[in-house]
Amino acid sequence: MGKVDTNLRNPELLPTKDKDRDISIGDFTMLWAGMTINMGAFTMGAQLYPDLSPVAILLAILVAYLMVTSILILTGDIGLVYGLPFTVYIRKCFGYKGANIPAIFRLIPACFWFGFQTWIGAVALDMVMNMWIGYSNITLLILLFGALQIVNAVFGMKAMAKFDWIAIPSLVILISAVTFWLLKINDATIVDVFAAPSTGTGSFWFAVMGIAGIWITMGINSPDLNRKLKRSVDHSSDNFFIRNRKPIVAQLAGLVIIGAGTLLVGMIGGILTGTWDPVEIIANSITTPVILLLSLLTILFAQWSTNTAANLMPAAYVIVNAFPKLNFAKGVMAAGVIGLLMMPWVFADNLLWFTVITSGLLGPIAGIMITDYHLLRKRKLDIEEFYTIDGQKSFNTKGFIAYGVSFVLSVLFMDYAFFVGFAVSVLLYYVLMKNEVAPKQVSDLDKQIEKMYKEIS
């Protein structure tokens, strides 16, 4: 065993034991569906029109989501097989101290989206309160709604999944009803929507980057979710697709199908009403009190179902890694406070640019992780090395060179930011690190994990 640094062995970040993998395939699908039904995606779908035609928007959605799903599966194998979270794995890519820097770049969009989604939910809740008792206080409701989500996230992924089992079926029904209502009151059909004229001034690939930017954040956090997924009988199969069949099915259903549907609903709302704000669309389009109330509650629960797993959980792991004396609950609380203090609603008119910049920042991290794990280490790890300082660099200069060059080039070619950053990071990291990394794996992974837990108890 190498020299132990207790700062690297926070119990929250140790590899997941078999008995702690308690998320079923149904729970996993609901978690992904819950993350993708959100007003950020709705807003993005609305903001893409009229620069792109509805058909071009649909194609951009499918390209972006299939691309992100591929990354999710590739990075998620780290958590599925070894139970390692994102913040631990990148210690090998950037050094055990240097890993905090790309982790911070992941923290920023997580906190941003938590604050933004909370604001939209609070605005919807404010309208509900106005309808019921004639009281309005958005600031107070932001704080209360934020606190409610934080409490839910503190109890972990299982609690998030239980909420989603209630929220998602209700949300699918309600969103479908709202879409039907919008079409009805505007005397339009889906065919009419897709025939809507566009200016044609938008960039297709810029749109793909914007859509992908929403979920490239989870592309690098996929190990955090997969490490909690219940093992199947073929979990140790050498066939990558067989052992990843559960995540593949869950993400195709929860991300590609549900996520694409949410963006398309946003596009429909934007085309029919001329605005991207979901609360404004509903308030101006629906006059029946009961339907209006249900629509606003739909917005509220959509934000909740997204924020816990997609934003608070990843941010909490980043904070716990940087401050090892904190536990997961305190990390969640800190992430929530940061997200609200950022006041991201101030930037609501520029979400597309924010997500494109996010894809430029995080795409190279995904490329480096995938290269390190699949191409250099050949998916063979000695997990103990991730928790000791012997044989590890505190800062991996070559990893940062690959990252820095990739990000700069992605900025220079903004319309293709993700593609450029991802491709350059894969190539450059491989060339720089191919003589420094070798596959290494112990014979009994579960015994090694149990040994690590005994050493900290």
GROMACS .gro file of C-alpha atoms in nm, residues 9-451:
model
  443
    9ARG     CA    1  -0.999   0.922   0.176
   10ASN     CA    2  -1.317   1.104   0.264
   11PRO     CA    3  -1.571   0.820   0.321
   12GLU     CA    4  -1.812   0.990   0.079
   13LEU     CA    5  -1.559   0.950  -0.203
   14LEU     CA    6  -1.443   0.591  -0.147
   15PRO     CA    7  -1.541   0.331  -0.408
   16THR     CA    8  -1.900   0.213  -0.370
   17LYS     CA    9  -1.946  -0.120  -0.193
   18ASP     CA   10  -2.177  -0.374  -0.351
   19LYS     CA   11  -2.438  -0.342  -0.074
   20ASP     CA   12  -2.454   0.034  -0.129
   21ARG     CA   13  -2.546   0.000  -0.497
   22ASP     CA   14  -2.918   0.038  -0.433
   23ILE     CA   15  -3.050   0.220  -0.742
   24SER     CA   16  -3.264  -0.006  -0.964
   25ILE     CA   17  -3.289   0.031  -1.341
   26GLY     CA   18  -3.634   0.186  -1.289
   27ASP     CA   19  -3.496   0.436  -1.036
   28PHE     CA   20  -3.207   0.514  -1.271
   29THR     CA   21  -3.442   0.583  -1.563
   30MET     CA   22  -3.661   0.806  -1.347
   31LEU     CA   23  -3.356   1.000  -1.227
   32TRP     CA   24  -3.255   1.072  -1.586
   33ALA     CA   25  -3.609   1.160  -1.689
   34GLY     CA   26  -3.631   1.388  -1.386
   35MET     CA   27  -3.312   1.566  -1.483
   36THR     CA   28  -3.415   1.620  -1.845
   37ILE     CA   29  -3.764   1.756  -1.778
   38ASN     CA   30  -3.666   2.107  -1.681
   39MET     CA   31  -3.740   2.462  -1.782
   40GLY     CA   32  -3.379   2.525  -1.879
   41ALA     CA   33  -3.424   2.279  -2.166
   42PHE     CA   34  -3.767   2.429  -2.239
   43THR     CA   35  -3.608   2.776  -2.256
   44MET     CA   36  -3.327   2.652  -2.479
   45GLY     CA   37  -3.576   2.501  -2.724
   46ALA     CA   38  -3.765   2.831  -2.741
   47GLN     CA   39  -3.452   3.046  -2.786
   48LEU     CA   40  -3.330   2.849  -3.087
   49TYR     CA   41  -3.622   2.978  -3.294
   50PRO     CA   42  -3.647   3.173  -3.528
   51ASP     CA   43  -3.274   3.159  -3.610
   52LEU     CA   44  -3.317   2.792  -3.704
   53SER     CA   45  -3.612   2.616  -3.863
   54PRO     CA   46  -3.812   2.371  -3.648
   55VAL     CA   47  -3.677   2.078  -3.852
   56ALA     CA   48  -3.317   2.198  -3.801
   57ILE     CA   49  -3.385   2.236  -3.426
   58LEU     CA   50  -3.516   1.879  -3.408
   59LEU     CA   51  -3.206   1.747  -3.586
   60ALA     CA   52  -2.979   1.953  -3.357
   61ILE     CA   53  -3.155   1.807  -3.052
   62LEU     CA   54  -3.108   1.449  -3.170
   63VAL     CA   55  -2.743   1.499  -3.268
   64ALA     CA   56  -2.663   1.669  -2.935
   65TYR     CA   57  -2.840   1.412  -2.717
   66LEU     CA   58  -2.699   1.108  -2.894
   67MET     CA   59  -2.351   1.263  -2.868
   68VAL     CA   60  -2.394   1.331  -2.495
   69THR     CA   61  -2.537   0.983  -2.433
   70SER     CA   62  -2.227   0.828  -2.590
   71ILE     CA   63  -2.006   1.029  -2.355
   72LEU     CA   64  -2.225   0.934  -2.058
   73ILE     CA   65  -2.182   0.565  -2.131
   74LEU     CA   66  -1.806   0.592  -2.184
   75THR     CA   67  -1.735   0.788  -1.866
   76GLY     CA   68  -2.003   0.610  -1.664
   77ASP     CA   69  -1.819   0.277  -1.696
   78ILE     CA   70  -1.571   0.413  -1.438
   79GLY     CA   71  -1.843   0.426  -1.175
   80LEU     CA   72  -2.023   0.113  -1.293
   81VAL     CA   73  -1.717  -0.112  -1.271
   82TYR     CA   74  -1.502   0.051  -1.002
   83GLY     CA   75  -1.743   0.266  -0.801
   84LEU     CA   76  -1.519   0.573  -0.836
   85PRO     CA   77  -1.673   0.923  -0.845
   86PHE     CA   78  -1.569   1.184  -1.101
   87THR     CA   79  -1.367   1.395  -0.856
   88VAL     CA   80  -1.154   1.092  -0.759
   89TYR     CA   81  -1.089   0.962  -1.108
   90ILE     CA   82  -0.953   1.291  -1.240
   91ARG     CA   83  -0.679   1.278  -0.973
   92LYS     CA   84  -0.491   1.057  -1.217
   93CYS     CA   85  -0.553   1.295  -1.506
   94PHE     CA   86  -0.463   1.624  -1.336
   95GLY     CA   87  -0.286   1.526  -1.011
   96TYR     CA   88  -0.443   1.474  -0.670
   97LYS     CA   89  -0.421   1.847  -0.594
   98GLY     CA   90  -0.460   1.971  -0.949
   99ALA     CA   91  -0.789   1.780  -0.983
  100ASN     CA   92  -0.959   2.054  -0.783
  101ILE     CA   93  -0.918   2.300  -1.073
  102PRO     CA   94  -1.126   2.119  -1.339
  103ALA     CA   95  -1.363   2.019  -1.058
  104ILE     CA   96  -1.427   2.389  -0.993
  105PHE     CA   97  -1.510   2.433  -1.361
  106ARG     CA   98  -1.771   2.161  -1.309
  107LEU     CA   99  -1.895   2.329  -0.991
  108ILE     CA  100  -1.977   2.659  -1.163
  109PRO     CA  101  -2.247   2.535  -1.408
  110ALA     CA  102  -2.392   2.301  -1.143
  111CYS     CA  103  -2.446   2.590  -0.902
  112PHE     CA  104  -2.557   2.821  -1.186
  113TRP     CA  105  -2.828   2.584  -1.304
  114PHE     CA  106  -2.943   2.512  -0.949
  115GLY     CA  107  -2.996   2.884  -0.892
  116PHE     CA  108  -3.158   2.939  -1.231
  117GLN     CA  109  -3.398   2.646  -1.199
  118THR     CA  110  -3.485   2.751  -0.844
  119TRP     CA  111  -3.567   3.102  -0.965
  120ILE     CA  112  -3.803   2.972  -1.236
  121GLY     CA  113  -3.973   2.745  -0.984
  122ALA     CA  114  -4.007   3.033  -0.738
  123VAL     CA  115  -4.162   3.258  -1.004
  124ALA     CA  116  -4.420   2.988  -1.078
  125LEU     CA  117  -4.484   2.937  -0.707
  126ASP     CA  118  -4.523   3.313  -0.664
  127MET     CA  119  -4.801   3.315  -0.922
  128VAL     CA  120  -4.971   3.027  -0.741
  129MET     CA  121  -4.952   3.214  -0.410
  130ASN     CA  122  -5.094   3.522  -0.581
  131MET     CA  123  -5.387   3.319  -0.710
  132TRP     CA  124  -5.461   3.165  -0.370
  133ILE     CA  125  -5.400   3.440  -0.116
  134GLY     CA  126  -5.295   3.747  -0.311
  135TYR     CA  127  -4.940   3.743  -0.167
  136SER     CA  128  -4.620   3.790  -0.368
  137ASN     CA  129  -4.257   3.764  -0.253
  138ILE     CA  130  -4.025   3.603  -0.505
  139THR     CA  131  -3.711   3.648  -0.294
  140LEU     CA  132  -3.866   3.461  -0.001
  141LEU     CA  133  -3.993   3.186  -0.230
  142ILE     CA  134  -3.649   3.145  -0.391
  143LEU     CA  135  -3.504   3.084  -0.045
  144LEU     CA  136  -3.784   2.847   0.062
  145PHE     CA  137  -3.786   2.648  -0.264
  146GLY     CA  138  -3.408   2.628  -0.261
  147ALA     CA  139  -3.410   2.498   0.098
  148LEU     CA  140  -3.672   2.234   0.013
  149GLN     CA  141  -3.462   2.096  -0.271
  150ILE     CA  142  -3.149   2.097  -0.056
  151VAL     CA  143  -3.325   1.890   0.212
  152ASN     CA  144  -3.435   1.636  -0.050
  153ALA     CA  145  -3.082   1.609  -0.195
  154VAL     CA  146  -2.922   1.569   0.149
  155PHE     CA  147  -3.090   1.227   0.185
  156GLY     CA  148  -2.908   1.096  -0.122
  157MET     CA  149  -2.985   0.949  -0.460
  158LYS     CA  150  -3.246   0.701  -0.337
  159ALA     CA  151  -3.457   0.986  -0.197
  160MET     CA  152  -3.422   1.173  -0.526
  161ALA     CA  153  -3.544   0.865  -0.717
  162LYS     CA  154  -3.847   0.822  -0.488
  163PHE     CA  155  -3.952   1.180  -0.559
  164ASP     CA  156  -3.909   1.124  -0.934
  165TRP     CA  157  -4.138   0.820  -0.932
  166ILE     CA  158  -4.417   1.057  -0.829
  167ALA     CA  159  -4.308   1.363  -1.025
  168ILE     CA  160  -4.219   1.223  -1.367
  169PRO     CA  161  -4.544   1.046  -1.465
  170SER     CA  162  -4.734   1.355  -1.345
  171LEU     CA  163  -4.503   1.586  -1.539
  172VAL     CA  164  -4.536   1.389  -1.863
  173ILE     CA  165  -4.915   1.407  -1.840
  174LEU     CA  166  -4.921   1.775  -1.747
  175ILE     CA  167  -4.665   1.886  -2.008
  176SER     CA  168  -4.855   1.694  -2.277
  177ALA     CA  169  -5.177   1.863  -2.165
  178VAL     CA  170  -5.019   2.210  -2.170
  179THR     CA  171  -4.879   2.148  -2.520
  180PHE     CA  172  -5.220   2.037  -2.642
  181TRP     CA  173  -5.377   2.345  -2.484
  182LEU     CA  174  -5.125   2.579  -2.649
  183LEU     CA  175  -5.193   2.424  -2.988
  184LYS     CA  176  -5.568   2.445  -2.933
  185ILE     CA  177  -5.586   2.810  -2.827
  186ASN     CA  178  -5.355   2.909  -3.114
  187ASP     CA  179  -5.559   2.702  -3.360
  188ALA     CA  180  -5.242   2.521  -3.471
  189THR     CA  181  -5.121   2.167  -3.531
  190ILE     CA  182  -4.779   2.006  -3.503
  191VAL     CA  183  -4.757   2.022  -3.881
  192ASP     CA  184  -4.818   2.399  -3.865
  193VAL     CA  185  -4.544   2.437  -3.603
  194PHE     CA  186  -4.287   2.253  -3.812
  195ALA     CA  187  -4.383   2.460  -4.115
  196ALA     CA  188  -4.314   2.787  -3.930
  197PRO     CA  189  -4.073   3.012  -4.125
  198SER     CA  190  -3.728   3.091  -3.987
  199THR     CA  191  -3.467   3.356  -4.057
  200GLY     CA  192  -3.202   3.093  -4.128
  201THR     CA  193  -2.936   3.308  -3.961
  202GLY     CA  194  -2.852   3.057  -3.689
  203SER     CA  195  -2.568   2.805  -3.689
  204PHE     CA  196  -2.675   2.441  -3.670
  205TRP     CA  197  -2.356   2.333  -3.494
  206PHE     CA  198  -2.371   2.625  -3.253
  207ALA     CA  199  -2.719   2.501  -3.158
  208VAL     CA  200  -2.583   2.149  -3.110
  209MET     CA  201  -2.314   2.291  -2.881
  210GLY     CA  202  -2.572   2.486  -2.685
  211ILE     CA  203  -2.795   2.183  -2.633
  212ALA     CA  204  -2.500   1.955  -2.556
  213GLY     CA  205  -2.366   2.215  -2.314
  214ILE     CA  206  -2.663   2.152  -2.085
  215TRP     CA  207  -2.571   1.786  -2.045
  216ILE     CA  208  -2.197   1.771  -2.102
  217THR     CA  209  -2.193   1.867  -1.733
  218MET     CA  210  -2.345   1.528  -1.649
  219GLY     CA  211  -2.125   1.363  -1.910
  220ILE     CA  212  -1.829   1.398  -1.677
  221ASN     CA  213  -2.038   1.317  -1.368
  222SER     CA  214  -2.182   0.998  -1.510
  223PRO     CA  215  -1.958   0.788  -1.278
  224ASP     CA  216  -2.130   0.948  -0.977
  225LEU     CA  217  -2.467   0.810  -1.087
  226ASN     CA  218  -2.351   0.474  -1.222
  227ARG     CA  219  -2.161   0.387  -0.903
  228LYS     CA  220  -2.496   0.358  -0.724
  229LEU     CA  221  -2.665   0.140  -0.987
  230LYS     CA  222  -2.751  -0.216  -0.876
  231ARG     CA  223  -2.524  -0.473  -1.032
  232SER     CA  224  -2.665  -0.720  -1.283
  233VAL     CA  225  -2.546  -1.079  -1.319
  234ASP     CA  226  -2.324  -0.975  -1.608
  235HIS     CA  227  -2.176  -0.665  -1.440
  236SER     CA  228  -1.823  -0.802  -1.476
  237SER     CA  229  -1.858  -0.899  -1.841
  238ASP     CA  230  -1.563  -0.809  -2.061
  239ASN     CA  231  -1.813  -0.699  -2.324
  240PHE     CA  232  -1.854  -0.323  -2.274
  241PHE     CA  233  -2.206  -0.310  -2.417
  242ILE     CA  234  -2.336  -0.606  -2.219
  243ARG     CA  235  -2.224  -0.472  -1.883
  244ASN     CA  236  -2.350  -0.122  -1.973
  245ARG     CA  237  -2.689  -0.234  -2.104
  246LYS     CA  238  -2.876  -0.085  -1.805
  247PRO     CA  239  -2.729   0.265  -1.838
  248ILE     CA  240  -2.772   0.256  -2.216
  249VAL     CA  241  -3.144   0.169  -2.194
  250ALA     CA  242  -3.208   0.416  -1.909
  251GLN     CA  243  -3.033   0.706  -2.081
  252LEU     CA  244  -3.193   0.645  -2.420
  253ALA     CA  245  -3.534   0.651  -2.251
  254GLY     CA  246  -3.472   0.919  -1.989
  255LEU     CA  247  -3.236   1.151  -2.175
  256VAL     CA  248  -3.282   1.113  -2.550
  257ILE     CA  249  -3.660   1.055  -2.565
  258ILE     CA  250  -3.780   1.258  -2.265
  259GLY     CA  251  -3.512   1.526  -2.307
  260ALA     CA  252  -3.580   1.574  -2.677
  261GLY     CA  253  -3.951   1.597  -2.601
  262THR     CA  254  -3.892   1.871  -2.344
  263LEU     CA  255  -3.686   2.080  -2.586
  264LEU     CA  256  -3.949   2.036  -2.856
  265VAL     CA  257  -4.224   2.150  -2.620
  266GLY     CA  258  -4.015   2.461  -2.550
  267MET     CA  259  -3.975   2.516  -2.923
  268ILE     CA  260  -4.352   2.483  -2.976
  269GLY     CA  261  -4.421   2.731  -2.696
  270GLY     CA  262  -4.166   2.976  -2.836
  271ILE     CA  263  -4.305   2.958  -3.190
  272LEU     CA  264  -4.668   2.998  -3.082
  273THR     CA  265  -4.612   3.277  -2.828
  274GLY     CA  266  -4.293   3.455  -2.934
  275THR     CA  267  -4.126   3.427  -2.592
  276TRP     CA  268  -3.886   3.185  -2.423
  277ASP     CA  269  -4.008   3.236  -2.063
  278PRO     CA  270  -4.217   2.929  -1.965
  279VAL     CA  271  -4.394   3.112  -1.683
  280GLU     CA  272  -4.485   3.401  -1.915
  281ILE     CA  273  -4.602   3.160  -2.185
  282ILE     CA  274  -4.835   2.983  -1.945
  283ALA     CA  275  -4.958   3.299  -1.772
  284ASN     CA  276  -5.041   3.471  -2.102
  285SER     CA  277  -5.186   3.169  -2.277
  286ILE     CA  278  -5.397   2.992  -2.017
  287THR     CA  279  -5.695   3.160  -1.855
  288THR     CA  280  -5.870   2.861  -1.696
  289PRO     CA  281  -5.768   2.877  -1.326
  290VAL     CA  282  -5.739   2.501  -1.270
  291ILE     CA  283  -5.528   2.443  -1.583
  292LEU     CA  284  -5.314   2.747  -1.502
  293LEU     CA  285  -5.255   2.618  -1.148
  294LEU     CA  286  -5.158   2.270  -1.272
  295SER     CA  287  -4.929   2.422  -1.534
  296LEU     CA  288  -4.746   2.634  -1.278
  297LEU     CA  289  -4.708   2.335  -1.045
  298THR     CA  290  -4.565   2.143  -1.342
  299ILE     CA  291  -4.291   2.405  -1.372
  300LEU     CA  292  -4.223   2.385  -0.998
  301PHE     CA  293  -4.182   2.007  -0.988
  302ALA     CA  294  -3.983   2.001  -1.312
  303GLN     CA  295  -3.721   2.224  -1.150
  304TRP     CA  296  -3.712   2.015  -0.834
  305SER     CA  297  -3.668   1.684  -1.016
  306THR     CA  298  -3.375   1.826  -1.213
  307ASN     CA  299  -3.189   2.018  -0.947
  308THR     CA  300  -3.129   1.745  -0.693
  309ALA     CA  301  -2.951   1.488  -0.911
  310ALA     CA  302  -2.815   1.704  -1.195
  311ASN     CA  303  -2.688   2.001  -0.995
  312LEU     CA  304  -2.674   1.962  -0.618
  313MET     CA  305  -2.527   1.611  -0.609
  314PRO     CA  306  -2.234   1.673  -0.852
  315ALA     CA  307  -2.155   2.006  -0.687
  316ALA     CA  308  -2.157   1.845  -0.342
  317TYR     CA  309  -1.895   1.588  -0.447
  318VAL     CA  310  -1.671   1.864  -0.581
  319ILE     CA  311  -1.696   2.055  -0.254
  320VAL     CA  312  -1.634   1.744  -0.042
  321ASN     CA  313  -1.325   1.662  -0.249
  322ALA     CA  314  -1.188   2.014  -0.198
  323PHE     CA  315  -1.280   2.022   0.173
  324PRO     CA  316  -1.243   1.661   0.296
  325LYS     CA  317  -1.368   1.733   0.649
  326LEU     CA  318  -1.714   1.803   0.510
  327ASN     CA  319  -1.969   1.529   0.452
  328PHE     CA  320  -2.210   1.498   0.159
  329ALA     CA  321  -2.494   1.679   0.339
  330LYS     CA  322  -2.279   1.983   0.412
  331GLY     CA  323  -2.151   1.978   0.055
  332VAL     CA  324  -2.510   1.989  -0.072
  333MET     CA  325  -2.590   2.283   0.155
  334ALA     CA  326  -2.281   2.474   0.043
  335ALA     CA  327  -2.362   2.411  -0.324
  336GLY     CA  328  -2.716   2.538  -0.276
  337VAL     CA  329  -2.602   2.857  -0.106
  338ILE     CA  330  -2.344   2.926  -0.380
  339GLY     CA  331  -2.605   2.872  -0.651
  340LEU     CA  332  -2.845   3.124  -0.500
  341LEU     CA  333  -2.573   3.381  -0.434
  342MET     CA  334  -2.472   3.364  -0.802
  343MET     CA  335  -2.818   3.502  -0.896
  344PRO     CA  336  -2.803   3.335  -1.241
  345TRP     CA  337  -3.146   3.468  -1.337
  346VAL     CA  338  -2.969   3.792  -1.424
  347PHE     CA  339  -2.823   3.608  -1.726
  348ALA     CA  340  -3.151   3.449  -1.837
  349ASP     CA  341  -3.138   3.609  -2.183
  350ASN     CA  342  -2.800   3.453  -2.263
  351LEU     CA  343  -2.843   3.086  -2.174
  352LEU     CA  344  -2.734   2.962  -2.515
  353TRP     CA  345  -2.399   3.141  -2.485
  354PHE     CA  346  -2.351   3.013  -2.131
  355THR     CA  347  -2.405   2.652  -2.234
  356VAL     CA  348  -2.172   2.686  -2.534
  357ILE     CA  349  -1.897   2.823  -2.309
  358THR     CA  350  -1.971   2.541  -2.064
  359SER     CA  351  -1.929   2.284  -2.339
  360GLY     CA  352  -1.592   2.442  -2.424
  361LEU     CA  353  -1.479   2.421  -2.062
  362LEU     CA  354  -1.604   2.071  -1.985
  363GLY     CA  355  -1.574   1.895  -2.322
  364PRO     CA  356  -1.194   1.862  -2.288
  365ILE     CA  357  -1.234   1.715  -1.938
  366ALA     CA  358  -1.461   1.446  -2.080
  367GLY     CA  359  -1.212   1.380  -2.360
  368ILE     CA  360  -0.922   1.347  -2.115
  369MET     CA  361  -1.119   1.113  -1.886
  370ILE     CA  362  -1.221   0.889  -2.176
  371THR     CA  363  -0.868   0.881  -2.318
  372ASP     CA  364  -0.712   0.804  -1.981
  373TYR     CA  365  -0.958   0.528  -1.893
  374HIS     CA  366  -1.032   0.360  -2.225
  375LEU     CA  367  -0.726   0.423  -2.444
  376LEU     CA  368  -0.438   0.436  -2.196
  377ARG     CA  369  -0.542   0.230  -1.894
  378LYS     CA  370  -0.753  -0.008  -2.106
  379ARG     CA  371  -1.023   0.000  -1.835
  380LYS     CA  372  -0.787  -0.175  -1.590
  381LEU     CA  373  -0.735   0.011  -1.262
  382ASP     CA  374  -0.573  -0.043  -0.925
  383ILE     CA  375  -0.819   0.171  -0.730
  384GLU     CA  376  -0.597   0.198  -0.423
  385GLU     CA  377  -0.361   0.421  -0.623
  386PHE     CA  378  -0.633   0.687  -0.644
  387TYR     CA  379  -0.630   0.725  -0.266
  388THR     CA  380  -0.256   0.729  -0.194
  389ILE     CA  381   0.008   0.990  -0.272
  390ASP     CA  382   0.291   0.748  -0.359
  391GLY     CA  383   0.334   0.734  -0.734
  392GLN     CA  384   0.095   1.022  -0.793
  393LYS     CA  385   0.171   1.375  -0.899
  394SER     CA  386   0.023   1.660  -0.703
  395PHE     CA  387  -0.017   1.843  -1.038
  396ASN     CA  388  -0.005   1.665  -1.373
  397THR     CA  389   0.140   1.936  -1.598
  398LYS     CA  390   0.080   1.736  -1.916
  399GLY     CA  391  -0.287   1.696  -1.829
  400PHE     CA  392  -0.321   2.071  -1.787
  401ILE     CA  393  -0.137   2.137  -2.114
  402ALA     CA  394  -0.383   1.912  -2.297
  403TYR     CA  395  -0.673   2.081  -2.122
  404GLY     CA  396  -0.554   2.438  -2.175
  405VAL     CA  397  -0.473   2.398  -2.545
  406SER     CA  398  -0.807   2.223  -2.604
  407PHE     CA  399  -1.006   2.498  -2.433
  408VAL     CA  400  -0.827   2.781  -2.616
  409LEU     CA  401  -0.889   2.616  -2.952
  410SER     CA  402  -1.254   2.553  -2.865
  411VAL     CA  403  -1.293   2.927  -2.796
  412LEU     CA  404  -1.127   3.017  -3.127
  413PHE     CA  405  -1.372   2.790  -3.312
  414MET     CA  406  -1.679   2.874  -3.107
  415ASP     CA  407  -1.937   2.732  -3.348
  416TYR     CA  408  -1.767   2.395  -3.308
  417ALA     CA  409  -1.649   2.446  -2.949
  418PHE     CA  410  -1.732   2.105  -2.811
  419PHE     CA  411  -1.609   1.908  -3.112
  420VAL     CA  412  -1.280   2.096  -3.128
  421GLY     CA  413  -1.214   2.085  -2.752
  422PHE     CA  414  -1.307   1.720  -2.721
  423ALA     CA  415  -1.110   1.600  -3.026
  424VAL     CA  416  -0.795   1.799  -2.943
  425SER     CA  417  -0.801   1.685  -2.579
  426VAL     CA  418  -0.822   1.319  -2.681
  427LEU     CA  419  -0.534   1.346  -2.928
  428LEU     CA  420  -0.307   1.568  -2.719
  429TYR     CA  421  -0.357   1.387  -2.388
  430TYR     CA  422  -0.290   1.053  -2.555
  431VAL     CA  423   0.034   1.175  -2.715
  432LEU     CA  424   0.158   1.341  -2.395
  433MET     CA  425   0.068   1.057  -2.156
  434LYS     CA  426   0.107   0.737  -2.358
  435ASN     CA  427   0.448   0.658  -2.208
  436GLU     CA  428   0.344   0.740  -1.851
  437VAL     CA  429   0.027   0.537  -1.808
  438ALA     CA  430  -0.013   0.160  -1.809
  439PRO     CA  431  -0.309  -0.071  -1.737
  440LYS     CA  432  -0.302  -0.207  -1.382
  441GLN     CA  433  -0.568  -0.405  -1.201
  442VAL     CA  434  -0.593  -0.613  -0.883
  443SER     CA  435  -0.742  -0.961  -0.894
  444ASP     CA  436  -1.024  -0.909  -0.641
  445LEU     CA  437  -1.180  -0.564  -0.658
  446ASP     CA  438  -1.442  -0.618  -0.388
  447LYS     CA  439  -1.183  -0.731  -0.134
  448GLN     CA  440  -0.971  -0.425  -0.208
  449ILE     CA  441  -1.271  -0.199  -0.150
  450GLU     CA  442  -1.357  -0.368   0.182
  451LYS     CA  443  -0.995  -0.332   0.291
   0.00000   0.00000   0.00000
